[in-house]
Short mmCIF file of N, CA and C and ligand atoms in Angstrom, two decimals:
data_model
loop_
_atom_site.label_atom_id
_atom_site.label_comp_id
_atom_site.label_asym_id
_atom_site.label_seq_id
_atom_site.Cartn_x
_atom_site.Cartn_y
_atom_site.Cartn_z
N UNK H 1276 221.80 -138.26 53.39
CA UNK H 1276 222.51 -139.38 53.56
C UNK H 1276 221.41 -140.66 53.03
N UNK H 1277 220.00 -140.62 53.87
CA UNK H 1277 219.65 -141.67 53.42
C UNK H 1277 218.57 -141.52 52.73
N UNK H 1278 218.12 -141.68 51.64
CA UNK H 1278 216.98 -141.71 50.87
C UNK H 1278 216.08 -142.96 50.37
N UNK H 1279 214.57 -142.70 50.75
CA UNK H 1279 213.91 -143.83 50.47
C UNK H 1279 213.18 -143.46 49.76
N UNK H 1280 212.82 -143.96 48.34
CA UNK H 1280 211.64 -143.23 47.64
C UNK H 1280 210.57 -144.61 47.10
N UNK H 1281 209.45 -144.41 47.41
CA UNK H 1281 207.96 -145.42 46.98
C UNK H 1281 208.69 -147.07 47.52
N UNK H 1282 208.95 -146.87 48.39
CA UNK H 1282 208.92 -147.96 49.23
C UNK H 1282 208.07 -149.18 49.18
N UNK H 1283 207.85 -150.20 48.71
CA UNK H 1283 206.69 -151.46 48.81
C UNK H 1283 207.26 -152.39 49.37
N UNK H 1284 206.74 -153.10 50.01
CA UNK H 1284 207.24 -154.19 50.90
C UNK H 1284 205.76 -155.40 50.49
N UNK H 1285 205.94 -156.58 50.17
CA UNK H 1285 204.70 -157.25 50.00
C UNK H 1285 205.35 -158.64 50.64
N UNK H 1286 204.50 -159.49 50.77
CA UNK H 1286 204.15 -160.87 51.47
C UNK H 1286 204.06 -161.74 50.33
N UNK H 1287 205.29 -162.12 50.06
CA UNK H 1287 205.46 -163.16 49.21
C UNK H 1287 204.10 -164.33 49.00
N UNK H 1288 204.13 -165.01 50.52
CA UNK H 1288 203.12 -165.83 50.37
C UNK H 1288 201.42 -165.70 50.08
N UNK H 1289 201.08 -164.73 50.83
CA UNK H 1289 199.55 -164.19 50.74
C UNK H 1289 199.77 -162.62 49.48
N UNK H 1290 200.63 -162.12 49.27
CA UNK H 1290 200.97 -161.28 48.23
C UNK H 1290 199.72 -160.00 49.08
N UNK H 1291 200.24 -160.19 50.40
CA UNK H 1291 199.54 -158.85 50.78
C UNK H 1291 200.54 -157.71 51.16
N UNK H 1292 199.97 -156.72 50.58
CA UNK H 1292 201.14 -155.36 50.88
C UNK H 1292 200.99 -154.68 51.88
N UNK H 1293 201.97 -155.19 52.65
CA UNK H 1293 202.56 -154.20 53.76
C UNK H 1293 202.83 -152.82 54.06
N UNK H 1294 203.66 -152.92 52.90
CA UNK H 1294 203.93 -151.31 53.17
C UNK H 1294 203.96 -150.44 51.59
N UNK H 1295 203.42 -149.50 51.41
CA UNK H 1295 203.52 -148.69 50.23
C UNK H 1295 203.52 -147.66 49.95
N UNK H 1296 204.34 -147.15 48.95
CA UNK H 1296 204.55 -145.63 48.64
C UNK H 1296 204.85 -144.68 49.75
N UNK H 1297 206.16 -145.44 50.46
CA UNK H 1297 206.70 -145.03 51.64
C UNK H 1297 208.08 -144.22 50.97
N UNK H 1298 207.98 -142.62 51.33
CA UNK H 1298 209.07 -141.74 50.94
C UNK H 1298 209.72 -141.11 51.94
N UNK H 1299 211.17 -141.22 52.19
CA UNK H 1299 211.73 -140.01 52.96
C UNK H 1299 213.13 -140.09 52.68
N UNK H 1300 213.88 -139.03 53.35
CA UNK H 1300 214.97 -138.67 53.40
C UNK H 1300 215.46 -138.19 54.73
N UNK H 1301 216.64 -138.71 55.05
CA UNK H 1301 217.58 -138.40 56.31
C UNK H 1301 218.96 -137.25 55.70
N UNK H 1302 219.24 -136.52 56.55
CA UNK H 1302 220.45 -135.76 56.18
C UNK H 1302 221.21 -135.81 57.25
N UNK H 1303 222.71 -135.28 57.29
CA UNK H 1303 223.35 -135.66 58.29
C UNK H 1303 222.84 -135.05 59.11
N UNK H 1304 222.79 -135.71 60.46
CA UNK H 1304 222.32 -134.94 61.92
C UNK H 1304 220.98 -134.99 62.11
N UNK H 1305 220.38 -135.32 61.37
CA UNK H 1305 219.09 -134.98 61.29
C UNK H 1305 218.33 -136.32 62.11
N UNK H 1306 217.30 -136.48 62.45
CA UNK H 1306 216.49 -137.31 63.02
C UNK H 1306 215.09 -136.97 62.55
N UNK H 1307 214.52 -138.31 62.41
CA UNK H 1307 213.31 -138.38 61.29
C UNK H 1307 212.82 -139.62 62.62
N UNK H 1308 211.28 -139.34 62.86
CA UNK H 1308 210.09 -139.95 63.31
C UNK H 1308 209.22 -140.54 62.94
N UNK H 1309 209.13 -142.02 62.65
CA UNK H 1309 207.94 -142.76 61.71
C UNK H 1309 206.88 -142.99 62.75
N UNK H 1310 205.88 -142.39 62.28
CA UNK H 1310 204.68 -142.31 63.16
C UNK H 1310 203.66 -142.94 62.67
N UNK H 1311 202.86 -144.42 63.35
CA UNK H 1311 202.05 -144.88 62.48
C UNK H 1311 201.51 -146.25 63.66
N UNK H 1312 200.09 -146.24 63.32
CA UNK H 1312 199.62 -147.36 64.50
C UNK H 1312 200.15 -148.60 63.98
N UNK H 1313 199.90 -149.42 65.11
CA UNK H 1313 200.46 -150.78 65.09
C UNK H 1313 200.38 -151.29 64.18
N UNK H 1314 201.09 -152.28 63.37
CA UNK H 1314 201.15 -152.87 62.91
C UNK H 1314 200.97 -152.13 61.10
N UNK H 1315 201.37 -150.85 60.97
CA UNK H 1315 201.04 -149.80 59.76
C UNK H 1315 202.59 -150.35 59.05
N UNK H 1316 203.71 -151.31 59.75
CA UNK H 1316 204.82 -151.03 58.93
C UNK H 1316 206.14 -150.18 59.08
N UNK H 1317 206.38 -149.38 60.52
CA UNK H 1317 207.52 -148.85 60.95
C UNK H 1317 208.47 -149.98 60.72
N UNK H 1318 208.25 -151.20 61.57
CA UNK H 1318 209.56 -151.91 61.54
C UNK H 1318 210.13 -152.91 60.44
N UNK H 1319 209.13 -153.07 59.62
CA UNK H 1319 209.21 -153.42 58.16
C UNK H 1319 210.12 -152.40 57.94
N UNK H 1320 210.06 -151.09 57.44
CA UNK H 1320 210.28 -150.26 56.65
C UNK H 1320 211.63 -150.04 57.46
N UNK H 1321 212.44 -150.00 58.41
CA UNK H 1321 213.36 -149.86 59.34
C UNK H 1321 214.26 -151.06 58.54
N UNK H 1322 213.45 -152.44 58.88
CA UNK H 1322 214.41 -153.76 58.52
C UNK H 1322 214.96 -153.72 56.95
N UNK H 1323 213.86 -153.04 56.13
CA UNK H 1323 214.29 -153.10 55.00
C UNK H 1323 215.41 -151.86 54.20
N UNK H 1324 215.04 -150.92 55.40
CA UNK H 1324 216.87 -150.24 55.30
C UNK H 1324 217.96 -150.75 55.78
N UNK H 1325 217.70 -151.58 56.76
CA UNK H 1325 218.62 -152.35 57.11
C UNK H 1325 219.31 -153.61 56.37
N UNK H 1326 218.42 -153.85 55.20
CA UNK H 1326 218.53 -154.85 54.33
C UNK H 1326 218.64 -156.62 55.05
N UNK H 1327 217.43 -156.44 55.96
CA UNK H 1327 217.27 -157.42 57.09
C UNK H 1327 216.21 -158.26 56.76
N UNK H 1328 215.64 -158.17 55.42
CA UNK H 1328 214.32 -158.61 55.19
C UNK H 1328 214.61 -160.04 54.31
N UNK H 1329 214.22 -161.03 54.39
CA UNK H 1329 214.61 -162.41 53.80
C UNK H 1329 213.67 -162.42 52.55
N UNK H 1330 214.38 -162.33 51.20
CA UNK H 1330 213.80 -161.75 50.25
C UNK H 1330 212.85 -163.26 49.90
N UNK H 1331 212.94 -164.66 50.44
CA UNK H 1331 212.30 -165.61 50.06
C UNK H 1331 210.84 -165.12 50.98
N UNK H 1332 210.51 -164.56 51.83
CA UNK H 1332 209.64 -164.00 52.52
C UNK H 1332 208.92 -162.53 52.01
N UNK H 1333 209.69 -161.78 52.01
CA UNK H 1333 209.40 -160.36 51.46
C UNK H 1333 209.65 -159.97 49.90
N UNK H 1334 208.76 -159.56 48.89
CA UNK H 1334 209.34 -158.68 48.05
C UNK H 1334 209.60 -157.29 48.47
N UNK H 1335 210.39 -156.56 47.68
CA UNK H 1335 210.57 -155.02 48.32
C UNK H 1335 211.25 -154.46 47.28
N UNK H 1336 210.39 -153.58 46.98
CA UNK H 1336 210.58 -152.95 45.59
C UNK H 1336 210.58 -151.24 45.79
N UNK H 1337 210.72 -150.42 45.27
CA UNK H 1337 211.21 -149.04 45.33
C UNK H 1337 212.91 -148.86 45.56
N UNK H 1338 213.38 -147.65 46.02
CA UNK H 1338 214.63 -147.52 45.96
C UNK H 1338 215.08 -147.16 47.41
N UNK H 1339 216.43 -147.86 47.76
CA UNK H 1339 216.78 -146.92 49.18
C UNK H 1339 217.95 -146.82 48.77
N UNK H 1340 218.71 -145.28 49.23
CA UNK H 1340 219.43 -145.02 48.62
C UNK H 1340 220.39 -144.38 49.53
N UNK H 1341 221.97 -144.87 50.18
CA UNK H 1341 222.64 -144.86 51.49
C UNK H 1341 223.75 -143.81 50.67
N UNK H 1342 224.10 -142.76 50.96
CA UNK H 1342 224.98 -141.84 50.50
C UNK H 1342 225.18 -142.35 49.32
N UNK H 1343 223.86 -141.94 48.27
CA UNK H 1343 224.27 -142.16 46.95
C UNK H 1343 224.36 -143.24 46.65
N UNK H 1344 224.10 -144.13 47.00
CA UNK H 1344 224.52 -145.26 46.22
C UNK H 1344 223.05 -146.65 46.56
N UNK H 1345 222.45 -147.12 45.94
CA UNK H 1345 221.48 -148.17 45.63
C UNK H 1345 221.72 -149.34 46.68
N UNK H 1346 221.02 -149.23 47.41
CA UNK H 1346 221.02 -150.21 48.60
C UNK H 1346 220.07 -151.61 48.04
N UNK H 1347 219.00 -151.63 47.06
CA UNK H 1347 218.05 -152.19 47.00
C UNK H 1347 218.47 -153.11 45.52
N UNK H 1348 217.73 -154.24 44.85
CA UNK H 1348 218.10 -154.98 44.36
C UNK H 1348 219.04 -155.66 44.09
N UNK H 1349 218.43 -156.87 42.86
CA UNK H 1349 219.62 -157.91 43.04
C UNK H 1349 221.21 -157.49 42.54
N UNK H 1350 221.36 -156.42 42.26
CA UNK H 1350 223.16 -156.24 42.06
C UNK H 1350 223.50 -154.80 43.32
N UNK H 1351 222.40 -154.72 43.86
CA UNK H 1351 223.08 -153.67 45.03
C UNK H 1351 223.98 -154.36 46.00
N UNK H 1352 225.26 -153.82 46.11
CA UNK H 1352 226.06 -154.74 47.13
C UNK H 1352 226.57 -153.51 48.36
N UNK H 1353 226.24 -154.49 49.10
CA UNK H 1353 226.08 -153.31 50.64
C UNK H 1353 228.03 -153.05 50.79
N UNK H 1354 228.08 -151.76 51.45
CA UNK H 1354 229.39 -151.30 51.57
C UNK H 1354 229.80 -152.07 52.78
N UNK H 1355 230.84 -152.25 53.16
CA UNK H 1355 231.39 -152.81 54.23
C UNK H 1355 231.26 -152.20 55.64
N UNK H 1356 230.46 -152.68 56.19
CA UNK H 1356 230.18 -152.20 57.77
C UNK H 1356 228.90 -151.35 57.44
N UNK H 1357 228.16 -151.40 56.48
CA UNK H 1357 227.20 -151.19 56.45
C UNK H 1357 225.74 -151.41 57.69
N UNK H 1358 225.78 -152.57 57.95
CA UNK H 1358 224.91 -152.63 59.04
C UNK H 1358 226.09 -152.58 60.43
N UNK H 1359 225.61 -151.67 61.53
CA UNK H 1359 226.52 -151.56 62.36
C UNK H 1359 227.29 -150.58 62.15
N UNK H 1360 228.39 -150.27 61.22
CA UNK H 1360 229.29 -149.07 61.52
C UNK H 1360 228.64 -148.19 60.95
N UNK H 1361 227.75 -148.38 59.81
CA UNK H 1361 227.14 -147.31 59.43
C UNK H 1361 225.75 -146.64 59.36
N UNK H 1362 224.96 -147.83 59.48
CA UNK H 1362 223.51 -148.07 59.89
C UNK H 1362 223.20 -148.62 61.06
N UNK H 1363 222.68 -148.49 62.57
CA UNK H 1363 222.68 -149.15 63.46
C UNK H 1363 220.82 -149.47 63.84
N UNK H 1364 220.70 -150.67 64.26
CA UNK H 1364 219.43 -150.79 64.87
C UNK H 1364 218.84 -151.06 65.94
N UNK H 1365 218.10 -150.38 66.44
CA UNK H 1365 217.74 -150.77 68.12
C UNK H 1365 216.37 -151.49 67.93
N UNK H 1366 216.77 -152.79 68.42
CA UNK H 1366 215.43 -153.70 67.87
C UNK H 1366 214.00 -153.54 68.79
N UNK H 1367 213.13 -153.67 68.96
CA UNK H 1367 212.19 -153.42 69.63
C UNK H 1367 211.74 -154.03 71.13
N UNK H 1368 212.11 -155.29 71.13
CA UNK H 1368 211.88 -156.11 72.33
C UNK H 1368 213.25 -156.09 73.17
N UNK H 1369 213.50 -155.31 74.01
CA UNK H 1369 215.02 -155.63 74.63
C UNK H 1369 214.99 -157.33 75.42
N UNK H 1370 213.61 -157.92 75.49
CA UNK H 1370 213.53 -159.44 76.54
C UNK H 1370 214.01 -160.54 75.51
N UNK H 1371 213.42 -160.09 74.18
CA UNK H 1371 214.22 -161.32 72.69
C UNK H 1371 215.45 -160.89 72.20
N UNK H 1372 216.16 -159.62 72.46
CA UNK H 1372 217.22 -159.05 71.94
C UNK H 1372 218.83 -159.90 72.31
N UNK H 1373 218.44 -160.41 73.34
CA UNK H 1373 219.51 -161.28 74.37
C UNK H 1373 219.15 -162.28 74.73
N UNK H 1374 220.25 -163.01 74.82
CA UNK H 1374 220.10 -164.68 75.32
C UNK H 1374 220.22 -164.63 76.88
N UNK H 1375 219.02 -165.41 77.13
CA UNK H 1375 218.65 -165.46 78.41
C UNK H 1375 219.80 -166.31 79.13
N UNK H 1376 220.79 -167.20 79.06
CA UNK H 1376 221.28 -167.47 79.49
C UNK H 1376 222.91 -167.73 79.97
N UNK H 1377 223.33 -166.56 78.95
CA UNK H 1377 224.68 -166.09 79.36
C UNK H 1377 224.37 -164.24 79.97
N UNK H 1378 225.35 -164.22 81.03
CA UNK H 1378 225.67 -162.91 81.41
C UNK H 1378 225.96 -161.95 79.94
N UNK H 1379 225.33 -160.59 80.82
CA UNK H 1379 225.28 -159.69 79.72
C UNK H 1379 226.58 -159.16 79.58
N UNK H 1380 227.52 -159.08 80.20
CA UNK H 1380 228.80 -158.78 79.72
C UNK H 1380 229.86 -159.87 78.85
N UNK H 1381 229.69 -160.81 78.89
CA UNK H 1381 230.23 -161.95 78.43
C UNK H 1381 229.35 -162.10 76.95
N UNK H 1382 227.99 -161.71 77.17
CA UNK H 1382 227.06 -161.69 75.77
C UNK H 1382 227.66 -160.32 75.00
N UNK H 1383 228.20 -159.22 75.17
CA UNK H 1383 228.22 -158.24 74.64
C UNK H 1383 229.60 -158.37 73.90
N UNK H 1384 230.48 -158.87 74.77
CA UNK H 1384 232.01 -159.21 74.39
C UNK H 1384 231.78 -160.29 72.94
N UNK H 1385 230.95 -160.98 73.29
CA UNK H 1385 230.67 -162.01 72.00
C UNK H 1385 230.89 -161.38 70.80
N UNK H 1386 230.07 -160.03 70.68
CA UNK H 1386 229.55 -159.46 69.62
C UNK H 1386 231.25 -158.78 68.72
N UNK H 1387 232.15 -158.51 69.77
CA UNK H 1387 233.00 -157.59 69.27
C UNK H 1387 234.23 -158.34 68.63
N UNK H 1388 234.35 -159.48 68.83
CA UNK H 1388 235.72 -160.12 68.35
C UNK H 1388 236.91 -159.39 69.04
N UNK H 1389 237.27 -159.78 70.27
CA UNK H 1389 238.25 -159.40 71.06
C UNK H 1389 239.38 -160.24 71.01
N UNK H 1390 240.45 -159.63 70.60
CA UNK H 1390 241.84 -160.53 70.60
C UNK H 1390 242.87 -159.82 71.55
N UNK H 1391 242.94 -160.37 72.62
CA UNK H 1391 244.37 -160.21 73.64
C UNK H 1391 243.48 -159.35 74.68
N UNK H 1392 244.41 -158.95 75.87
CA UNK H 1392 244.02 -158.76 77.12
C UNK H 1392 243.48 -157.19 77.05
N UNK H 1393 244.45 -156.63 76.28
CA UNK H 1393 244.01 -155.01 75.76
C UNK H 1393 243.19 -154.48 75.30
N UNK H 1394 242.66 -155.55 73.95
CA UNK H 1394 241.65 -155.25 73.59
C UNK H 1394 240.55 -155.22 74.28
N UNK H 1395 240.68 -156.12 75.00
CA UNK H 1395 239.65 -156.45 76.17
C UNK H 1395 239.17 -155.48 77.10
N UNK H 1396 240.29 -154.70 77.64
CA UNK H 1396 240.41 -153.74 78.63
C UNK H 1396 239.80 -152.64 78.03
N UNK H 1397 240.47 -152.24 76.87
CA UNK H 1397 239.89 -150.85 76.17
C UNK H 1397 237.96 -151.17 75.65
N UNK H 1398 238.08 -152.34 75.55
CA UNK H 1398 236.48 -152.79 75.21
C UNK H 1398 235.52 -152.22 76.65
N UNK H 1399 235.84 -152.83 77.48
CA UNK H 1399 235.17 -152.60 78.98
C UNK H 1399 235.25 -151.21 79.35
N UNK H 1400 236.46 -150.13 78.84
CA UNK H 1400 236.39 -149.12 78.88
C UNK H 1400 235.17 -148.19 77.97
N UNK H 1401 234.97 -148.76 77.10
CA UNK H 1401 234.16 -148.11 76.03
C UNK H 1401 232.60 -148.39 76.63
N UNK H 1402 232.44 -149.59 76.88
CA UNK H 1402 231.03 -149.93 77.37
C UNK H 1402 230.75 -149.23 78.54
N UNK H 1403 231.91 -149.21 79.59
CA UNK H 1403 231.27 -148.54 80.68
C UNK H 1403 230.95 -146.79 80.81
N UNK H 1404 231.86 -146.17 79.31
CA UNK H 1404 231.46 -144.72 78.99
C UNK H 1404 230.01 -144.95 77.96
N UNK H 1405 230.22 -146.08 77.29
CA UNK H 1405 228.34 -145.83 76.57
C UNK H 1405 227.08 -146.30 77.43
N UNK H 1406 227.73 -147.10 78.34
CA UNK H 1406 226.52 -147.24 79.71
C UNK H 1406 226.26 -145.92 80.24
N UNK H 1407 227.58 -145.46 80.57
CA UNK H 1407 227.12 -143.78 81.66
C UNK H 1407 226.33 -143.01 80.51
N UNK H 1408 226.32 -143.09 79.04
CA UNK H 1408 225.86 -142.15 78.30
C UNK H 1408 224.15 -142.28 78.36
N UNK H 1409 224.23 -143.75 79.02
CA UNK H 1409 222.75 -143.90 78.82
C UNK H 1409 221.71 -144.11 80.44
N UNK H 1410 222.98 -143.24 81.37
CA UNK H 1410 222.35 -143.50 82.81
C UNK H 1410 222.72 -144.74 83.35
N UNK H 1411 223.55 -145.46 82.82
CA UNK H 1411 223.76 -146.73 83.56
C UNK H 1411 225.25 -146.77 84.14
N UNK H 1412 225.25 -146.35 85.37
CA UNK H 1412 226.71 -145.93 86.11
C UNK H 1412 227.18 -147.33 86.61
N UNK H 1413 226.53 -148.20 86.89
CA UNK H 1413 227.30 -149.60 87.56
C UNK H 1413 227.71 -150.31 86.55
N UNK H 1414 228.81 -150.94 85.80
CA UNK H 1414 229.50 -151.34 84.86
C UNK H 1414 229.12 -152.65 85.61
N UNK H 1415 229.74 -152.99 86.57
CA UNK H 1415 229.96 -154.20 87.17
C UNK H 1415 228.47 -154.93 87.19
N UNK H 1416 227.78 -154.21 87.47
CA UNK H 1416 226.21 -154.59 87.77
C UNK H 1416 225.69 -154.97 86.63
N UNK H 1417 225.81 -154.38 85.42
CA UNK H 1417 225.13 -154.80 84.47
C UNK H 1417 225.72 -155.91 83.84
N UNK H 1418 227.09 -156.18 83.77
CA UNK H 1418 227.86 -156.88 83.07
C UNK H 1418 227.61 -158.52 83.99
N UNK H 1419 227.44 -158.06 85.06
CA UNK H 1419 227.45 -159.32 86.07
C UNK H 1419 225.72 -160.07 86.15
N UNK H 1420 225.07 -159.49 85.38
CA UNK H 1420 223.26 -159.97 85.14
C UNK H 1420 223.29 -160.75 83.99
N UNK H 1421 222.22 -161.41 84.73
CA UNK H 1421 221.62 -161.92 83.57
C UNK H 1421 220.57 -161.24 82.85
N UNK H 1422 220.16 -161.10 81.60
CA UNK H 1422 219.02 -160.33 80.83
C UNK H 1422 217.79 -160.07 82.16
N UNK H 1423 217.44 -161.17 82.49
CA UNK H 1423 216.20 -161.07 83.19
C UNK H 1423 216.25 -160.35 84.76
N UNK H 1424 217.72 -160.06 85.00
CA UNK H 1424 217.94 -159.67 86.53
C UNK H 1424 217.79 -158.09 86.37
N UNK H 1425 217.51 -157.22 85.08
CA UNK H 1425 217.57 -155.82 84.96
C UNK H 1425 216.32 -155.55 84.52
N UNK H 1426 215.58 -154.46 84.51
CA UNK H 1426 214.16 -153.97 83.93
C UNK H 1426 214.28 -154.12 82.88
N UNK H 1427 213.06 -154.27 82.05
CA UNK H 1427 212.98 -153.78 81.04
C UNK H 1427 213.75 -152.42 80.31
N UNK H 1428 213.49 -151.72 80.84
CA UNK H 1428 214.09 -150.42 80.62
C UNK H 1428 215.62 -150.13 80.36
N UNK H 1429 215.95 -150.78 81.79
CA UNK H 1429 217.36 -151.19 81.84
C UNK H 1429 218.03 -151.89 80.86
N UNK H 1430 217.61 -152.92 80.06
CA UNK H 1430 217.83 -153.60 79.34
C UNK H 1430 217.99 -153.03 77.69
N UNK H 1431 216.68 -152.01 77.49
CA UNK H 1431 216.96 -151.18 76.10
C UNK H 1431 217.99 -150.31 76.17
N UNK H 1432 218.25 -149.49 77.61
CA UNK H 1432 219.07 -148.72 77.33
C UNK H 1432 220.76 -149.58 77.06
N UNK H 1433 220.82 -150.65 78.06
CA UNK H 1433 222.01 -151.22 77.54
C UNK H 1433 222.05 -151.44 75.87
N UNK H 1434 220.85 -152.01 75.39
CA UNK H 1434 221.13 -152.35 73.79
C UNK H 1434 221.37 -150.81 73.14
N UNK H 1435 220.84 -149.55 73.34
CA UNK H 1435 221.43 -148.67 73.24
C UNK H 1435 222.56 -148.20 72.99
N UNK H 1436 223.12 -148.59 74.21
CA UNK H 1436 224.90 -148.42 74.53
C UNK H 1436 225.42 -149.40 73.67
N UNK H 1437 225.28 -150.65 73.57
CA UNK H 1437 226.39 -151.26 72.48
C UNK H 1437 225.61 -150.83 71.23
N UNK H 1438 224.68 -150.16 70.71
CA UNK H 1438 224.80 -149.53 69.47
C UNK H 1438 225.35 -148.62 69.27
N UNK H 1439 225.25 -147.50 70.25
CA UNK H 1439 226.26 -146.32 70.08
C UNK H 1439 227.77 -146.64 70.42
N UNK H 1440 228.46 -147.87 71.15
CA UNK H 1440 229.65 -148.25 70.91
C UNK H 1440 229.85 -148.62 69.47
N UNK H 1441 229.12 -149.07 68.54
CA UNK H 1441 229.56 -149.41 67.44
C UNK H 1441 229.72 -148.30 66.38
N UNK H 1442 229.87 -146.72 66.86
CA UNK H 1442 229.70 -145.27 66.21
C UNK H 1442 229.05 -145.48 65.25
N UNK H 1443 227.66 -145.59 65.08
CA UNK H 1443 226.92 -145.80 63.48
C UNK H 1443 226.61 -144.02 63.13
N UNK H 1444 226.62 -144.13 62.16
CA UNK H 1444 226.62 -142.81 61.22
C UNK H 1444 224.93 -142.58 61.33
N UNK H 1445 224.26 -143.52 61.49
CA UNK H 1445 222.55 -143.41 61.49
C UNK H 1445 222.01 -144.46 62.49
N UNK H 1446 221.22 -144.02 63.63
CA UNK H 1446 220.46 -145.09 64.51
C UNK H 1446 219.26 -145.19 64.11
N UNK H 1447 218.66 -146.30 63.74
CA UNK H 1447 217.24 -146.61 63.41
C UNK H 1447 216.46 -147.32 64.61
N UNK H 1448 215.85 -146.99 65.49
CA UNK H 1448 215.08 -147.33 66.23
C UNK H 1448 213.72 -147.59 65.85
N UNK H 1449 213.03 -148.86 66.40
CA UNK H 1449 212.12 -149.55 65.46
C UNK H 1449 211.06 -149.71 67.02
N UNK H 1450 211.29 -148.86 67.91
CA UNK H 1450 210.03 -149.15 68.58
C UNK H 1450 208.66 -148.50 68.14
N1 LIG D 556 207.34 -161.95 59.24
C1 LIG D 556 206.10 -161.32 58.58
N2 LIG D 556 205.33 -162.38 57.68
C2 LIG D 556 203.98 -161.78 57.28
N3 LIG D 556 203.72 -160.36 58.06
C3 LIG D 556 204.41 -159.76 58.18
C4 LIG D 556 205.93 -160.54 59.04
N4 LIG D 556 206.40 -159.34 59.71
C5 LIG D 556 205.45 -158.35 59.60
N5 LIG D 556 204.39 -158.56 58.69
C6 LIG D 556 203.11 -157.59 58.97
O1 LIG D 556 203.61 -156.48 58.48
C7 LIG D 556 202.82 -155.66 58.86
C8 LIG D 556 203.91 -154.17 59.55
O2 LIG D 556 204.71 -154.82 60.31
P1 LIG D 556 205.25 -154.31 61.39
O3 LIG D 556 205.99 -155.14 62.23
O4 LIG D 556 206.31 -153.31 60.47
O5 LIG D 556 204.35 -152.91 61.92
P2 LIG D 556 204.77 -151.39 63.42
O6 LIG D 556 204.17 -150.36 62.67
O7 LIG D 556 206.41 -152.13 63.22
O8 LIG D 556 203.83 -151.79 64.52
P3 LIG D 556 204.22 -151.64 65.93
O9 LIG D 556 203.86 -150.30 66.29
O10 LIG D 556 203.15 -152.96 66.60
O11 LIG D 556 205.15 -152.19 66.18
C9 LIG D 556 201.53 -155.97 60.01
O12 LIG D 556 200.93 -156.09 59.35
C10 LIG D 556 202.10 -157.46 60.12
O13 LIG D 556 201.25 -158.38 60.48
MG1 LIG D 557 207.49 -152.13 65.22
#
């Protein structure tokens, strides 16, 4: 499903090559781990696949094919739902992924554009089951908490649950 070929990421300001010659494939149902020392380019590679790198800051060369379509280059058009429904990313630091001043329930709701009370009820049912799937059994406790009231591991699992709720076909975990 995902084919990365000869990926190269360069910082425009310093011309420093941050990632070079990375190639891998991920088929349906497969899991791939990227292993490397800190600063070796795992997160940058994942962000390139998500097309989250600012082109004014990074030059990205090579090929990233998703379902046989090229996602890199000037003419590449991201398919609808590419970020989120097709490929999702769990970011590294749960402490910076959430806004500190908004309770988690309302904050997660905001990402889902809910119209009407029925949509909202269904949303909380889905959130409840996604949280249960990562072993968080107390929906109310989570949704009524501010991010700093939960442990780092709990927050990370909340983030994973929110990613699961979008039913992506692939999940990138950039830890
Ligand atoms: N916005 C940026 N501007 C310039 N250089 C960057 C930027 N983001 C990352 N880098 C550099 O790119 C390299 C790869 O960073 P990356 O975050 O991909 O590493 P990583 O493999 O995910 O490391 P870790 O295991 O610590 O998460 C590092 O040398 C880093 O300094
Ligand atoms: Mg990283």
